[in-house]
mmCIF file of C-alpha atoms in Angstrom:
data_model
loop_
_atom_site.group_PDB
_atom_site.id
_atom_site.type_symbol
_atom_site.label_atom_id
_atom_site.label_comp_id
_atom_site.label_asym_id
_atom_site.label_seq_id
_atom_site.Cartn_x
_atom_site.Cartn_y
_atom_site.Cartn_z
ATOM 1 C CA MET A 1441 200.807 -91.850 -91.267
ATOM 2 C CA ILE A 1442 199.001 -88.519 -93.167
ATOM 3 C CA SER A 1443 199.838 -85.780 -90.712
ATOM 4 C CA LEU A 1444 197.677 -83.044 -90.752
ATOM 5 C CA ALA A 1445 200.110 -80.960 -92.945
ATOM 6 C CA TRP A 1446 199.992 -83.126 -95.599
ATOM 7 C CA LEU A 1447 195.871 -82.866 -95.307
ATOM 8 C CA TYR A 1448 196.040 -78.979 -95.640
ATOM 9 C CA GLN A 1449 198.467 -79.128 -97.882
ATOM 10 C CA GLN A 1450 196.248 -81.606 -100.216
ATOM 11 C CA TYR A 1451 193.159 -79.488 -99.613
ATOM 12 C CA GLU A 1452 194.747 -76.171 -100.650
ATOM 13 C CA ASN A 1453 196.080 -77.725 -103.983
ATOM 14 C CA LEU A 1454 192.435 -79.214 -104.681
ATOM 15 C CA LYS A 1455 190.776 -75.398 -104.569
ATOM 16 C CA LYS A 1456 193.317 -73.864 -106.605
ATOM 17 C CA ALA A 1457 193.098 -76.360 -108.967
ATOM 18 C CA HIS A 1458 189.037 -75.929 -108.677
ATOM 19 C CA GLU A 1459 190.034 -72.242 -108.776
ATOM 20 C CA GLU A 1460 191.301 -72.629 -112.471
ATOM 21 C CA TYR A 1461 188.965 -74.589 -113.147
ATOM 22 C CA LEU A 1462 185.916 -71.864 -112.963
ATOM 23 C CA GLN A 1463 188.386 -69.271 -114.567
ATOM 24 C CA ARG A 1464 188.408 -71.624 -117.997
ATOM 25 C CA HIS A 1465 185.309 -72.663 -118.150
ATOM 26 C CA CYS A 1466 182.686 -70.367 -115.506
ATOM 27 C CA TRP A 1467 180.725 -69.544 -119.192
ATOM 28 C CA LYS A 1468 179.521 -73.087 -118.702
ATOM 29 C CA HIS A 1469 178.096 -72.332 -114.936
ATOM 30 C CA ALA A 1470 177.104 -68.900 -116.226
ATOM 31 C CA ALA A 1471 174.753 -70.849 -118.982
ATOM 32 C CA ALA A 1472 172.665 -72.680 -115.974
ATOM 33 C CA ALA A 1473 172.880 -69.889 -114.680
ATOM 34 C CA ASN A 1474 170.526 -67.985 -117.488
ATOM 35 C CA ALA A 1475 173.817 -65.468 -118.267
ATOM 36 C CA GLN A 1476 173.973 -63.027 -114.980
ATOM 37 C CA PRO A 1477 175.382 -59.746 -116.647
ATOM 38 C CA GLU A 1478 178.540 -58.289 -116.731
ATOM 39 C CA GLY A 1479 179.882 -57.555 -113.542
ATOM 40 C CA VAL A 1480 177.521 -59.546 -111.349
ATOM 41 C CA MET A 1481 179.248 -61.731 -108.601
ATOM 42 C CA CYS A 1482 178.030 -65.172 -109.188
ATOM 43 C CA SER A 1483 178.073 -67.263 -105.734
ATOM 44 C CA THR A 1484 177.694 -69.963 -103.356
ATOM 45 C CA ASN A 1485 178.032 -70.750 -99.562
ATOM 46 C CA SER A 1486 177.742 -74.013 -99.306
ATOM 47 C CA LYS A 1487 176.187 -77.394 -100.158
ATOM 48 C CA ASP A 1488 173.045 -77.045 -99.811
ATOM 49 C CA ASN A 1489 172.726 -74.581 -102.508
ATOM 50 C CA ASP A 1490 175.253 -75.368 -104.309
ATOM 51 C CA LYS A 1491 173.326 -76.741 -107.755
ATOM 52 C CA SER A 1492 175.390 -76.133 -109.907
ATOM 53 C CA GLY A 1493 178.810 -78.126 -108.363
ATOM 54 C CA LEU A 1494 180.787 -74.958 -107.461
ATOM 55 C CA CYS A 1495 181.127 -75.783 -104.035
ATOM 56 C CA ILE A 1496 183.653 -77.560 -102.668
ATOM 57 C CA LEU A 1497 184.126 -78.639 -98.760
ATOM 58 C CA GLY A 1498 181.613 -76.065 -98.079
ATOM 59 C CA HIS A 1499 184.629 -73.541 -99.498
ATOM 60 C CA ARG A 1500 182.907 -70.368 -100.424
ATOM 61 C CA THR A 1501 183.315 -69.644 -104.793
ATOM 62 C CA SER A 1502 182.881 -67.169 -106.898
ATOM 63 C CA PHE A 1503 183.300 -65.876 -110.544
ATOM 64 C CA PHE A 1504 182.148 -62.880 -112.697
ATOM 65 C CA ALA A 1505 179.375 -64.281 -115.525
ATOM 66 C CA PRO A 1506 179.899 -63.031 -119.134
ATOM 67 C CA LYS A 1507 177.492 -60.149 -120.823
ATOM 68 C CA PRO A 1508 174.537 -62.183 -122.229
ATOM 69 C CA ARG A 1509 174.940 -61.335 -126.427
ATOM 70 C CA LEU A 1510 172.618 -58.693 -127.649
ATOM 71 C CA SER A 1511 171.222 -59.875 -131.117
ATOM 72 C CA ARG A 1512 171.783 -57.646 -134.227
ATOM 73 C CA GLU A 1513 168.644 -56.144 -134.298
ATOM 74 C CA GLU A 1514 169.351 -55.428 -130.058
ATOM 75 C CA LYS A 1515 172.511 -53.623 -130.648
ATOM 76 C CA TRP A 1516 170.833 -51.040 -133.204
ATOM 77 C CA ALA A 1517 168.547 -50.039 -131.428
ATOM 78 C CA GLU A 1518 170.264 -49.825 -128.362
ATOM 79 C CA ARG A 1519 173.084 -47.568 -130.117
ATOM 80 C CA GLU A 1520 169.895 -45.828 -132.015
ATOM 81 C CA ASN A 1521 168.377 -44.595 -128.731
ATOM 82 C CA GLU A 1522 171.866 -43.201 -127.209
ATOM 83 C CA LEU A 1523 172.470 -41.171 -129.796
ATOM 84 C CA LEU A 1524 168.987 -39.862 -129.652
ATOM 85 C CA ASP A 1525 169.386 -38.999 -126.018
ATOM 86 C CA ILE A 1526 172.267 -37.078 -127.180
ATOM 87 C CA ALA A 1527 170.318 -35.417 -129.771
ATOM 88 C CA LEU A 1528 168.008 -34.408 -127.516
ATOM 89 C CA HIS A 1529 170.646 -32.979 -125.250
ATOM 90 C CA LEU A 1530 171.502 -30.794 -128.315
ATOM 91 C CA LEU A 1531 168.377 -29.177 -129.062
ATOM 92 C CA GLU A 1532 167.667 -28.777 -125.674
ATOM 93 C CA GLN A 1533 170.589 -26.487 -125.022
ATOM 94 C CA GLU A 1534 171.093 -24.801 -128.296
ATOM 95 C CA GLY A 1535 167.810 -25.236 -129.955
ATOM 96 C CA PHE A 1536 165.951 -26.771 -133.254
ATOM 97 C CA ALA A 1537 168.076 -23.998 -135.723
ATOM 98 C CA GLU A 1538 171.289 -25.282 -134.367
ATOM 99 C CA PHE A 1539 171.093 -28.362 -134.235
ATOM 100 C CA SER A 1540 173.419 -30.593 -137.123
ATOM 101 C CA MET A 1541 174.910 -34.062 -137.926
ATOM 102 C CA GLU A 1542 178.102 -32.457 -137.483
ATOM 103 C CA LYS A 1543 177.866 -31.807 -133.519
ATOM 104 C CA LEU A 1544 175.474 -34.851 -132.992
ATOM 105 C CA ILE A 1545 178.511 -36.888 -134.630
ATOM 106 C CA ARG A 1546 181.297 -34.191 -132.279
ATOM 107 C CA ASN A 1547 179.216 -35.846 -128.980
ATOM 108 C CA CYS A 1548 178.570 -39.151 -129.627
ATOM 109 C CA ASN A 1549 181.258 -42.436 -129.506
ATOM 110 C CA PHE A 1550 180.384 -43.528 -133.105
ATOM 111 C CA SER A 1551 182.038 -42.695 -136.330
ATOM 112 C CA LYS A 1552 180.698 -40.473 -139.260
ATOM 113 C CA GLY A 1553 179.242 -43.644 -141.023
ATOM 114 C CA THR A 1554 178.008 -45.342 -138.335
ATOM 115 C CA VAL A 1555 175.669 -42.532 -137.215
ATOM 116 C CA TYR A 1556 174.680 -41.288 -141.046
ATOM 117 C CA ASN A 1557 173.614 -45.600 -141.268
ATOM 118 C CA HIS A 1558 171.122 -44.782 -138.556
ATOM 119 C CA PHE A 1559 169.786 -41.299 -139.400
ATOM 120 C CA SER A 1560 170.436 -39.748 -143.322
ATOM 121 C CA GLY A 1561 170.425 -36.381 -141.862
ATOM 122 C CA LYS A 1562 169.407 -33.732 -139.263
ATOM 123 C CA GLU A 1563 165.718 -33.990 -140.010
ATOM 124 C CA ASP A 1564 165.613 -37.646 -140.596
ATOM 125 C CA CYS A 1565 167.492 -37.734 -136.832
ATOM 126 C CA GLN A 1566 164.648 -34.804 -135.439
ATOM 127 C CA ALA A 1567 161.937 -37.341 -137.409
ATOM 128 C CA ALA A 1568 163.313 -40.167 -134.906
ATOM 129 C CA LEU A 1569 162.657 -37.718 -132.045
ATOM 130 C CA CYS A 1570 159.485 -36.996 -132.942
ATOM 131 C CA LEU A 1571 158.424 -41.231 -133.431
ATOM 132 C CA ARG A 1572 159.765 -41.521 -129.736
ATOM 133 C CA GLY A 1573 157.711 -38.933 -128.544
ATOM 134 C CA MET A 1574 154.584 -40.235 -130.477
ATOM 135 C CA HIS A 1575 154.949 -43.925 -128.537
ATOM 136 C CA TYR A 1576 155.504 -42.026 -125.438
ATOM 137 C CA VAL A 1577 152.088 -40.037 -125.803
ATOM 138 C CA GLY A 1578 150.859 -43.362 -126.910
ATOM 139 C CA GLU A 1579 151.765 -45.023 -122.963
ATOM 140 C CA LEU A 1580 150.270 -42.078 -122.073
ATOM 141 C CA MET A 1581 146.759 -42.020 -123.226
ATOM 142 C CA THR A 1582 146.164 -45.374 -122.709
ATOM 143 C CA ARG A 1583 146.817 -45.190 -119.026
ATOM 144 C CA ALA A 1584 144.556 -41.969 -119.073
ATOM 145 C CA TYR A 1585 141.657 -44.154 -120.562
ATOM 146 C CA ALA A 1586 142.038 -46.595 -117.723
ATOM 147 C CA PHE A 1587 140.912 -44.051 -115.609
ATOM 148 C CA ASP A 1588 137.964 -44.764 -112.861
ATOM 149 C CA GLY A 1589 135.690 -42.491 -113.855
ATOM 150 C CA HIS A 1590 132.956 -41.746 -116.560
ATOM 151 C CA ALA A 1591 133.172 -41.120 -120.235
ATOM 152 C CA ARG A 1592 133.720 -37.590 -119.721
ATOM 153 C CA GLU A 1593 136.338 -38.049 -117.358
ATOM 154 C CA ARG A 1594 138.326 -40.369 -119.517
ATOM 155 C CA LEU A 1595 137.961 -37.718 -121.666
ATOM 156 C CA LEU A 1596 139.524 -35.411 -119.606
ATOM 157 C CA ALA A 1597 142.271 -37.824 -118.317
ATOM 158 C CA PHE A 1598 143.396 -37.243 -122.568
ATOM 159 C CA HIS A 1599 143.481 -33.860 -122.731
ATOM 160 C CA PHE A 1600 145.623 -34.207 -118.678
ATOM 161 C CA ALA A 1601 148.197 -36.846 -120.703
ATOM 162 C CA TYR A 1602 148.680 -34.855 -123.313
ATOM 163 C CA SER A 1603 149.150 -31.761 -121.000
ATOM 164 C CA LEU A 1604 152.138 -33.717 -118.990
ATOM 165 C CA TYR A 1605 153.574 -35.095 -122.066
ATOM 166 C CA SER A 1606 154.604 -31.362 -123.380
ATOM 167 C CA ARG A 1607 155.837 -30.606 -119.935
ATOM 168 C CA VAL A 1608 157.813 -33.771 -119.181
ATOM 169 C CA ASN A 1609 159.973 -33.031 -122.342
ATOM 170 C CA PRO A 1610 159.018 -29.764 -124.172
ATOM 171 C CA THR A 1611 161.588 -29.690 -126.733
ATOM 172 C CA MET A 1612 160.342 -33.715 -127.865
ATOM 173 C CA PHE A 1613 156.660 -31.765 -127.526
ATOM 174 C CA LEU A 1614 157.472 -29.091 -130.050
ATOM 175 C CA SER A 1615 159.909 -31.880 -132.108
ATOM 176 C CA VAL A 1616 156.497 -32.625 -133.979
ATOM 177 C CA ILE A 1617 155.259 -29.051 -135.506
ATOM 178 C CA THR A 1618 158.714 -29.050 -137.028
ATOM 179 C CA CYS A 1619 158.137 -32.826 -138.954
ATOM 180 C CA ARG A 1620 154.741 -31.585 -140.351
ATOM 181 C CA THR A 1621 156.422 -28.952 -142.255
ATOM 182 C CA PRO A 1622 156.759 -30.025 -146.005
ATOM 183 C CA GLY A 1623 160.098 -28.849 -146.703
ATOM 184 C CA PHE A 1624 161.122 -31.185 -143.738
ATOM 185 C CA GLN A 1625 159.414 -34.368 -144.641
ATOM 186 C CA GLU A 1626 160.990 -34.884 -147.389
ATOM 187 C CA LYS A 1627 164.479 -35.073 -146.189
ATOM 188 C CA VAL A 1628 163.442 -38.155 -143.759
ATOM 189 C CA ALA A 1629 163.866 -41.648 -144.200
ATOM 190 C CA PRO A 1630 160.866 -42.899 -146.638
ATOM 191 C CA GLU A 1631 161.108 -46.346 -143.240
ATOM 192 C CA ARG A 1632 160.727 -43.265 -140.604
ATOM 193 C CA ALA A 1633 158.252 -41.547 -142.276
ATOM 194 C CA LEU A 1634 156.062 -44.141 -142.879
ATOM 195 C CA LYS A 1635 156.552 -45.178 -139.262
ATOM 196 C CA ILE A 1636 154.964 -41.550 -137.935
ATOM 197 C CA ILE A 1637 152.155 -41.650 -140.863
ATOM 198 C CA GLU A 1638 150.960 -45.423 -138.539
ATOM 199 C CA MET A 1639 151.871 -43.699 -134.906
ATOM 200 C CA ASP A 1640 149.728 -40.279 -136.740
ATOM 201 C CA ARG A 1641 147.144 -43.164 -137.239
ATOM 202 C CA TYR A 1642 147.429 -45.749 -133.978
ATOM 203 C CA LEU A 1643 146.890 -41.601 -131.959
ATOM 204 C CA PHE A 1644 144.119 -40.985 -133.496
ATOM 205 C CA GLN A 1645 142.725 -44.338 -133.153
ATOM 206 C CA LEU A 1646 142.927 -43.729 -129.376
ATOM 207 C CA ALA A 1647 141.490 -40.615 -129.379
ATOM 208 C CA GLY A 1648 138.124 -41.549 -131.453
ATOM 209 C CA ASP A 1649 138.076 -44.964 -128.776
ATOM 210 C CA ALA A 1650 137.084 -42.598 -126.334
ATOM 211 C CA LEU A 1651 134.385 -40.717 -127.761
ATOM 212 C CA ARG A 1652 133.195 -43.956 -129.370
ATOM 213 C CA LYS A 1653 132.717 -45.375 -125.622
ATOM 214 C CA ALA A 1654 131.516 -41.799 -124.764
ATOM 215 C CA ARG A 1655 128.682 -42.057 -126.866
ATOM 216 C CA ASP A 1656 127.993 -45.561 -126.658
ATOM 217 C CA GLU A 1657 127.432 -44.776 -122.759
ATOM 218 C CA GLY A 1658 125.328 -42.143 -124.033
ATOM 219 C CA ALA A 1659 127.911 -38.924 -122.704
ATOM 220 C CA LEU A 1660 127.998 -37.781 -125.958
ATOM 221 C CA PRO A 1661 124.637 -36.956 -128.124
ATOM 222 C CA VAL A 1662 124.475 -37.978 -131.749
ATOM 223 C CA ASP A 1663 124.983 -35.331 -134.249
ATOM 224 C CA GLU A 1664 124.685 -35.506 -137.940
ATOM 225 C CA ASN A 1665 126.667 -32.263 -138.334
ATOM 226 C CA LEU A 1666 129.884 -33.548 -136.719
ATOM 227 C CA ASP A 1667 130.717 -36.666 -137.236
ATOM 228 C CA GLU A 1668 133.229 -38.773 -135.470
ATOM 229 C CA ILE A 1669 136.634 -37.783 -137.509
ATOM 230 C CA ALA A 1670 136.083 -33.754 -136.808
ATOM 231 C CA LEU A 1671 135.350 -34.611 -133.605
ATOM 232 C CA THR A 1672 138.334 -36.280 -132.618
ATOM 233 C CA PHE A 1673 140.351 -33.377 -134.905
ATOM 234 C CA LEU A 1674 138.581 -30.774 -132.800
ATOM 235 C CA ASN A 1675 139.429 -32.408 -129.416
ATOM 236 C CA TRP A 1676 143.172 -33.201 -130.145
ATOM 237 C CA SER A 1677 143.501 -29.717 -131.804
ATOM 238 C CA THR A 1678 142.449 -28.002 -129.265
ATOM 239 C CA SER A 1679 144.504 -29.786 -126.454
ATOM 240 C CA PHE A 1680 147.373 -29.767 -128.397
ATOM 241 C CA GLY A 1681 146.950 -26.164 -129.579
ATOM 242 C CA VAL A 1682 146.322 -25.060 -125.503
ATOM 243 C CA CYS A 1683 149.906 -27.265 -124.681
ATOM 244 C CA ALA A 1684 152.230 -25.964 -127.572
ATOM 245 C CA LEU A 1685 151.249 -21.932 -126.925
ATOM 246 C CA THR A 1686 151.619 -22.210 -123.329
ATOM 247 C CA THR A 1687 155.195 -24.312 -123.966
ATOM 248 C CA THR A 1688 156.338 -21.574 -125.855
ATOM 249 C CA GLY A 1689 154.874 -18.127 -125.278
ATOM 250 C CA PHE A 1690 153.542 -15.191 -126.879
ATOM 251 C CA ASP A 1691 154.348 -12.281 -124.275
ATOM 252 C CA THR A 1692 155.664 -11.412 -121.179
ATOM 253 C CA GLU A 1693 152.703 -10.076 -119.882
ATOM 254 C CA SER A 1694 150.415 -12.720 -121.682
ATOM 255 C CA SER A 1695 153.069 -15.899 -120.411
ATOM 256 C CA ARG A 1696 152.367 -14.640 -116.359
ATOM 257 C CA ALA A 1697 148.658 -15.213 -116.177
ATOM 258 C CA ILE A 1698 148.415 -18.222 -118.040
ATOM 259 C CA ARG A 1699 150.655 -19.910 -115.839
ATOM 260 C CA GLN A 1700 148.465 -19.111 -113.058
ATOM 261 C CA ARG A 1701 145.426 -20.462 -114.801
ATOM 262 C CA ASN A 1702 144.325 -24.129 -116.062
ATOM 263 C CA LEU A 1703 144.484 -23.538 -119.059
ATOM 264 C CA PRO A 1704 143.946 -27.437 -120.416
ATOM 265 C CA LEU A 1705 141.005 -27.999 -118.478
ATOM 266 C CA MET A 1706 139.213 -24.306 -119.106
ATOM 267 C CA ALA A 1707 140.095 -24.977 -123.337
ATOM 268 C CA ALA A 1708 138.538 -29.356 -122.361
ATOM 269 C CA ASN A 1709 135.683 -27.733 -120.560
ATOM 270 C CA LEU A 1710 134.693 -25.271 -122.926
ATOM 271 C CA MET A 1711 135.289 -27.661 -125.920
ATOM 272 C CA MET A 1712 133.561 -30.637 -124.222
ATOM 273 C CA ASP A 1713 130.256 -28.651 -123.056
ATOM 274 C CA GLY A 1714 130.323 -27.094 -126.567
ATOM 275 C CA MET A 1715 130.370 -31.021 -128.199
ATOM 276 C CA GLY A 1716 127.157 -31.865 -125.797
ATOM 277 C CA VAL A 1717 129.227 -34.138 -123.730
ATOM 278 C CA MET A 1718 127.644 -34.927 -120.318
ATOM 279 C CA PRO A 1719 127.656 -33.633 -117.488
ATOM 280 C CA SER A 1720 128.516 -30.740 -118.254
ATOM 281 C CA SER A 1721 131.262 -28.498 -116.077
ATOM 282 C CA LYS A 1722 128.227 -26.717 -114.571
ATOM 283 C CA GLU A 1723 126.645 -29.895 -113.478
ATOM 284 C CA TRP A 1724 130.217 -31.257 -112.508
ATOM 285 C CA ASP A 1725 133.171 -30.443 -110.657
ATOM 286 C CA TYR A 1726 136.058 -31.059 -112.908
ATOM 287 C CA ASP A 1727 138.733 -29.271 -111.073
ATOM 288 C CA LYS A 1728 138.642 -32.456 -108.536
ATOM 289 C CA THR A 1729 138.790 -35.121 -111.568
ATOM 290 C CA TRP A 1730 141.775 -33.434 -112.563
ATOM 291 C CA ASP A 1731 142.998 -34.119 -109.401
ATOM 292 C CA ARG A 1732 141.921 -37.457 -108.987
ATOM 293 C CA ILE A 1733 143.884 -37.905 -112.631
ATOM 294 C CA ALA A 1734 146.793 -36.404 -110.945
ATOM 295 C CA GLN A 1735 147.075 -38.538 -108.279
ATOM 296 C CA GLU A 1736 145.480 -41.822 -109.490
ATOM 297 C CA VAL A 1737 147.405 -41.871 -112.692
ATOM 298 C CA PHE A 1738 150.189 -39.895 -113.337
ATOM 299 C CA ALA A 1739 151.793 -39.392 -109.553
ATOM 300 C CA PRO A 1740 154.912 -41.138 -110.594
ATOM 301 C CA GLU A 1741 155.573 -38.194 -113.328
ATOM 302 C CA LEU A 1742 154.259 -35.153 -111.781
ATOM 303 C CA THR A 1743 156.724 -35.992 -108.271
ATOM 304 C CA MET A 1744 159.884 -36.216 -110.356
ATOM 305 C CA LEU A 1745 158.566 -32.862 -112.713
ATOM 306 C CA LEU A 1746 158.406 -31.586 -108.504
ATOM 307 C CA HIS A 1747 161.937 -32.797 -108.397
ATOM 308 C CA ASN A 1748 162.956 -31.395 -111.503
ATOM 309 C CA GLN A 1749 163.313 -34.708 -113.141
ATOM 310 C CA ARG A 1750 162.379 -36.453 -116.539
ATOM 311 C CA PRO A 1751 160.765 -39.997 -116.509
ATOM 312 C CA GLU A 1752 162.491 -42.310 -117.878
ATOM 313 C CA LEU A 1753 161.234 -43.196 -121.515
ATOM 314 C CA ALA A 1754 160.894 -46.822 -122.880
ATOM 315 C CA PRO A 1755 163.800 -47.230 -125.994
ATOM 316 C CA GLN A 1756 161.632 -46.785 -128.933
ATOM 317 C CA GLY A 1757 162.475 -50.472 -129.997
ATOM 318 C CA GLU A 1758 161.011 -51.871 -126.984
ATOM 319 C CA GLN A 1759 157.860 -50.004 -127.681
#
């Protein structure tokens, strides 16, 4: 006659054998479960939800799924973004003049050769940071132009987006100025320099598209003396100049007075009134529009800034 003790012992032996099997072959089950991230516990509680044959006699079975493998390109992008995060921190702490590849190498967990595989020098590293910022500006501008308003309000959203960018990350914003100097550009890797040119064209096209739409909607009058390229450049350079000077400041008294006024909005209204974009600032309350843009488009970023936090930037390789 089979005793209850014998049955229990057989159950324990079977359970132990099954768990040993899972430890040796869990990668097969992980593949079937779309390879859960490393450290995530995969488990089953009953036969009802047991789709991979992991449950024995209703016993809860668990295992750790292996981390999915990254492609060579994904590993490269992940490592480069980590290096750029460190470089940005160093630039914020010590400034552009004090930044060096030696400091970057000392503050990262990669070898000197690995770091130089990514960046030919400090100028190339700063150019990569500039490129990351340009991608982020493109994202903000795209969101700005989706604002639910008339043509001039959407143009105003562009100025808001650029002002927000300079506040979200002033160091990355100012890196654009550094990267424009001739001596600097000569030391940037040709492939990266080409990417910056391509992003310049893309961002300029975004800004131009908004003006073209304003003209198509009748909000911007046709002026033979001011072509589309000139208007786009003037609109953008006004926004950039105001943001650059308010970010860096120039003297104590002026800086205090400036911080008490909404200069990006004032500059945008002066520029668009001069261009003849309708309705004019005398006919429409653009202060209310500015507040609407803040609440309807960029509330998450502004909330984080209010708490001295920085919105997370998408890795450059994922743009």
